[in-house]
XYZ file of C-alpha atoms in Angstrom:
234
model
C 25.212 57.054 60.243
C 24.404 53.978 58.155
C 25.918 52.736 54.900
C 22.879 51.301 53.102
C 22.904 48.788 50.242
C 19.340 48.278 48.903
C 18.813 44.948 47.143
C 15.258 43.888 46.431
C 14.275 40.615 44.805
C 12.270 41.819 41.831
C 13.797 43.279 38.677
C 12.024 43.440 35.342
C 15.009 44.596 33.304
C 17.485 41.948 34.490
C 15.650 39.296 36.562
C 17.547 38.308 39.703
C 20.298 40.799 38.887
C 21.432 41.396 42.473
C 22.494 37.755 42.867
C 23.620 37.296 39.264
C 27.368 36.938 38.787
C 29.062 40.104 37.594
C 32.582 39.164 36.539
C 32.503 36.118 38.819
C 30.861 37.647 41.889
C 27.165 38.347 42.654
C 26.369 41.929 41.681
C 25.316 43.029 45.166
C 28.695 42.022 46.610
C 30.436 44.791 44.683
C 28.472 47.334 46.716
C 29.065 45.390 49.934
C 32.788 45.715 49.188
C 32.443 49.459 48.622
C 30.442 49.836 51.822
C 32.990 47.927 53.870
C 35.795 49.991 52.327
C 34.318 53.223 53.731
C 32.540 51.974 56.866
C 35.476 52.308 59.243
C 36.394 55.836 58.133
C 32.781 56.931 58.516
C 32.216 55.032 61.762
C 29.099 53.462 60.282
C 27.785 49.899 59.925
C 26.841 48.471 56.527
C 23.189 47.432 56.233
C 21.547 45.535 53.383
C 17.805 46.134 53.104
C 16.148 43.317 51.170
C 13.041 41.222 50.715
C 15.055 38.419 49.076
C 15.830 35.287 51.117
C 18.654 34.444 48.696
C 20.389 37.734 49.455
C 19.864 37.192 53.174
C 21.481 33.762 52.854
C 24.357 35.248 50.839
C 25.022 37.753 53.626
C 24.929 35.027 56.262
C 27.406 32.891 54.317
C 29.940 35.546 53.449
C 29.324 38.672 55.533
C 27.694 37.551 58.787
C 30.033 39.666 60.933
C 30.271 42.575 58.490
C 26.876 43.366 56.940
C 23.618 43.730 58.851
C 20.328 42.590 57.313
C 17.137 44.634 57.358
C 14.029 42.743 56.248
C 12.247 45.100 53.889
C 8.455 45.252 53.993
C 6.568 44.185 50.860
C 5.203 47.689 50.227
C 8.794 48.975 49.999
C 9.934 46.211 47.639
C 7.636 46.853 44.670
C 8.495 48.475 41.339
C 6.624 51.587 42.428
C 8.305 52.034 45.815
C 10.545 55.090 45.984
C 14.105 54.840 47.254
C 13.571 57.675 49.739
C 11.018 55.576 51.603
C 13.393 52.608 51.635
C 16.236 54.662 53.121
C 13.988 56.318 55.707
C 12.634 52.920 56.765
C 16.129 51.537 57.410
C 17.298 54.665 59.224
C 14.231 54.599 61.474
C 14.865 50.952 62.329
C 18.472 51.634 63.376
C 17.966 55.130 64.766
C 20.347 56.735 62.259
C 20.418 60.469 61.555
C 22.672 60.280 58.480
C 23.037 57.805 55.625
C 25.221 56.792 52.713
C 23.355 55.023 49.900
C 25.269 52.635 47.623
C 23.086 51.161 44.885
C 24.053 47.696 43.570
C 23.263 48.818 40.017
C 26.533 50.810 40.118
C 29.106 48.089 40.875
C 32.260 49.863 39.683
C 33.699 52.419 42.101
C 37.290 53.649 42.005
C 39.270 53.578 45.258
C 40.344 57.210 44.832
C 36.742 58.269 44.216
C 35.528 56.572 47.397
C 38.316 58.135 49.454
C 37.392 61.583 48.134
C 33.681 61.004 48.759
C 34.381 60.008 52.361
C 36.300 63.252 52.894
C 33.429 65.229 51.383
C 30.877 63.363 53.524
C 32.773 64.256 56.683
C 32.844 67.928 55.686
C 29.362 68.444 54.185
C 25.830 67.392 55.065
C 24.733 66.248 51.597
C 27.141 64.725 49.062
C 26.262 63.173 45.690
C 28.527 61.665 43.051
C 28.392 62.728 39.419
C 30.297 62.075 36.208
C 30.984 63.878 32.978
C 28.171 63.060 30.515
C 28.934 60.639 27.686
C 27.280 63.003 25.196
C 27.081 66.771 25.408
C 23.699 67.957 26.777
C 23.534 70.671 24.110
C 22.905 67.871 21.595
C 19.609 66.965 23.296
C 16.324 67.823 21.609
C 12.748 67.789 22.906
C 10.450 65.992 20.461
C 6.916 67.004 19.579
C 5.859 64.314 17.150
C 8.535 64.308 14.455
C 9.589 67.867 15.206
C 12.037 68.893 17.867
C 13.658 71.859 19.538
C 16.980 71.995 21.402
C 16.583 71.193 25.091
C 19.410 73.630 25.816
C 19.567 76.544 23.352
C 23.154 76.928 22.175
C 24.948 77.629 18.893
C 25.425 74.318 17.103
C 28.287 75.712 15.067
C 30.553 75.955 18.122
C 33.645 73.756 18.135
C 33.521 70.808 20.517
C 36.341 72.251 22.621
C 34.499 75.584 22.930
C 31.319 74.120 24.366
C 30.250 74.545 28.002
C 32.006 72.169 30.389
C 29.969 72.624 33.571
C 27.387 69.907 32.815
C 27.424 66.745 34.929
C 25.394 63.520 35.121
C 24.173 62.250 38.507
C 25.389 58.672 38.164
C 23.615 57.125 41.172
C 26.627 55.390 42.722
C 26.876 57.475 45.927
C 24.412 59.547 47.924
C 25.032 60.843 51.451
C 22.739 63.032 53.485
C 20.765 63.754 56.620
C 17.613 61.813 57.429
C 15.693 64.955 58.433
C 16.544 66.630 55.128
C 15.381 63.591 53.143
C 12.207 63.433 55.201
C 11.402 67.122 54.695
C 12.513 67.591 51.078
C 11.722 64.082 49.730
C 14.774 64.236 47.468
C 18.370 63.034 47.534
C 19.345 66.294 45.792
C 18.370 69.154 48.127
C 19.571 72.696 47.575
C 22.635 72.282 49.805
C 23.987 69.280 47.871
C 27.739 69.112 47.369
C 28.376 67.391 44.012
C 31.623 65.478 43.589
C 32.822 64.741 40.055
C 34.236 61.226 39.885
C 37.458 60.195 38.207
C 35.439 57.304 36.757
C 35.442 57.992 32.981
C 31.705 57.311 32.605
C 28.715 56.263 34.683
C 27.814 52.604 35.233
C 24.141 52.006 36.058
C 22.658 48.589 35.276
C 18.937 48.406 34.477
C 18.844 46.389 31.232
C 20.746 43.486 29.618
C 22.490 46.049 27.405
C 23.582 47.990 30.509
C 24.942 44.744 31.958
C 26.999 43.965 28.874
C 28.353 47.519 28.746
C 29.229 47.404 32.458
C 31.204 44.187 31.972
C 33.038 45.744 29.041
C 33.793 48.839 31.121
C 35.083 46.636 33.960
C 37.482 44.954 31.562
C 38.636 48.275 30.106
C 39.242 49.832 33.534
C 41.202 46.761 34.564
C 43.300 46.814 31.392
C 44.020 50.525 31.875
C 45.246 49.956 35.423
C 42.456 51.724 37.304
C 42.193 50.662 40.949
C 38.580 49.941 41.803
C 36.837 48.271 44.708
C 36.206 44.573 44.226
C 34.940 41.800 46.504
C 37.763 39.752 48.034
C 36.008 36.646 49.287
């Protein structure tokens, strides 16, 4: 098994985001910390796959004995490269049959959530994190010009507390699975996926400057509320 942190150089939404300071520490280091927190329990090394010399230098300075570096090929570092190909490339290089994927765009992970995900990963072949959606999916519409129809037909007169509660949002902070399954199905969400609902109140996924600002605000709120989350210690 490998714990994989993918961190390419290019980013159109937030240029250089993986090495940009997020609450005083480069963004990618938050996922290094999460990877190191679970690596021993899973018996797996942490590997950063990157095409960025700055990230390679960061690993050498602060994590030389803890995080392995995989030099990502240019064709797997473009905006159009799929994450499945990136994960398969790393697993092939290290001969791994299972993986855990921790994306740097989700820097905030609660300690209790990670502990639960490790238990699930030991017991099931495919495990994916999810959160409760910020807005109810029954409020979604599908637009056709200026007209729209409900994406999920449901009575709009229902009280909020009477609405369906089984909906979840795949937040992108944790994926675990088998290499052969990913190779055959070309998805991180095969039919046998075990979904784990996080205690994290809402998803954090940074792709834009607005996402970044909201993630910092969420960090501060979680800290003020006394949530225990993984943070870099160096």
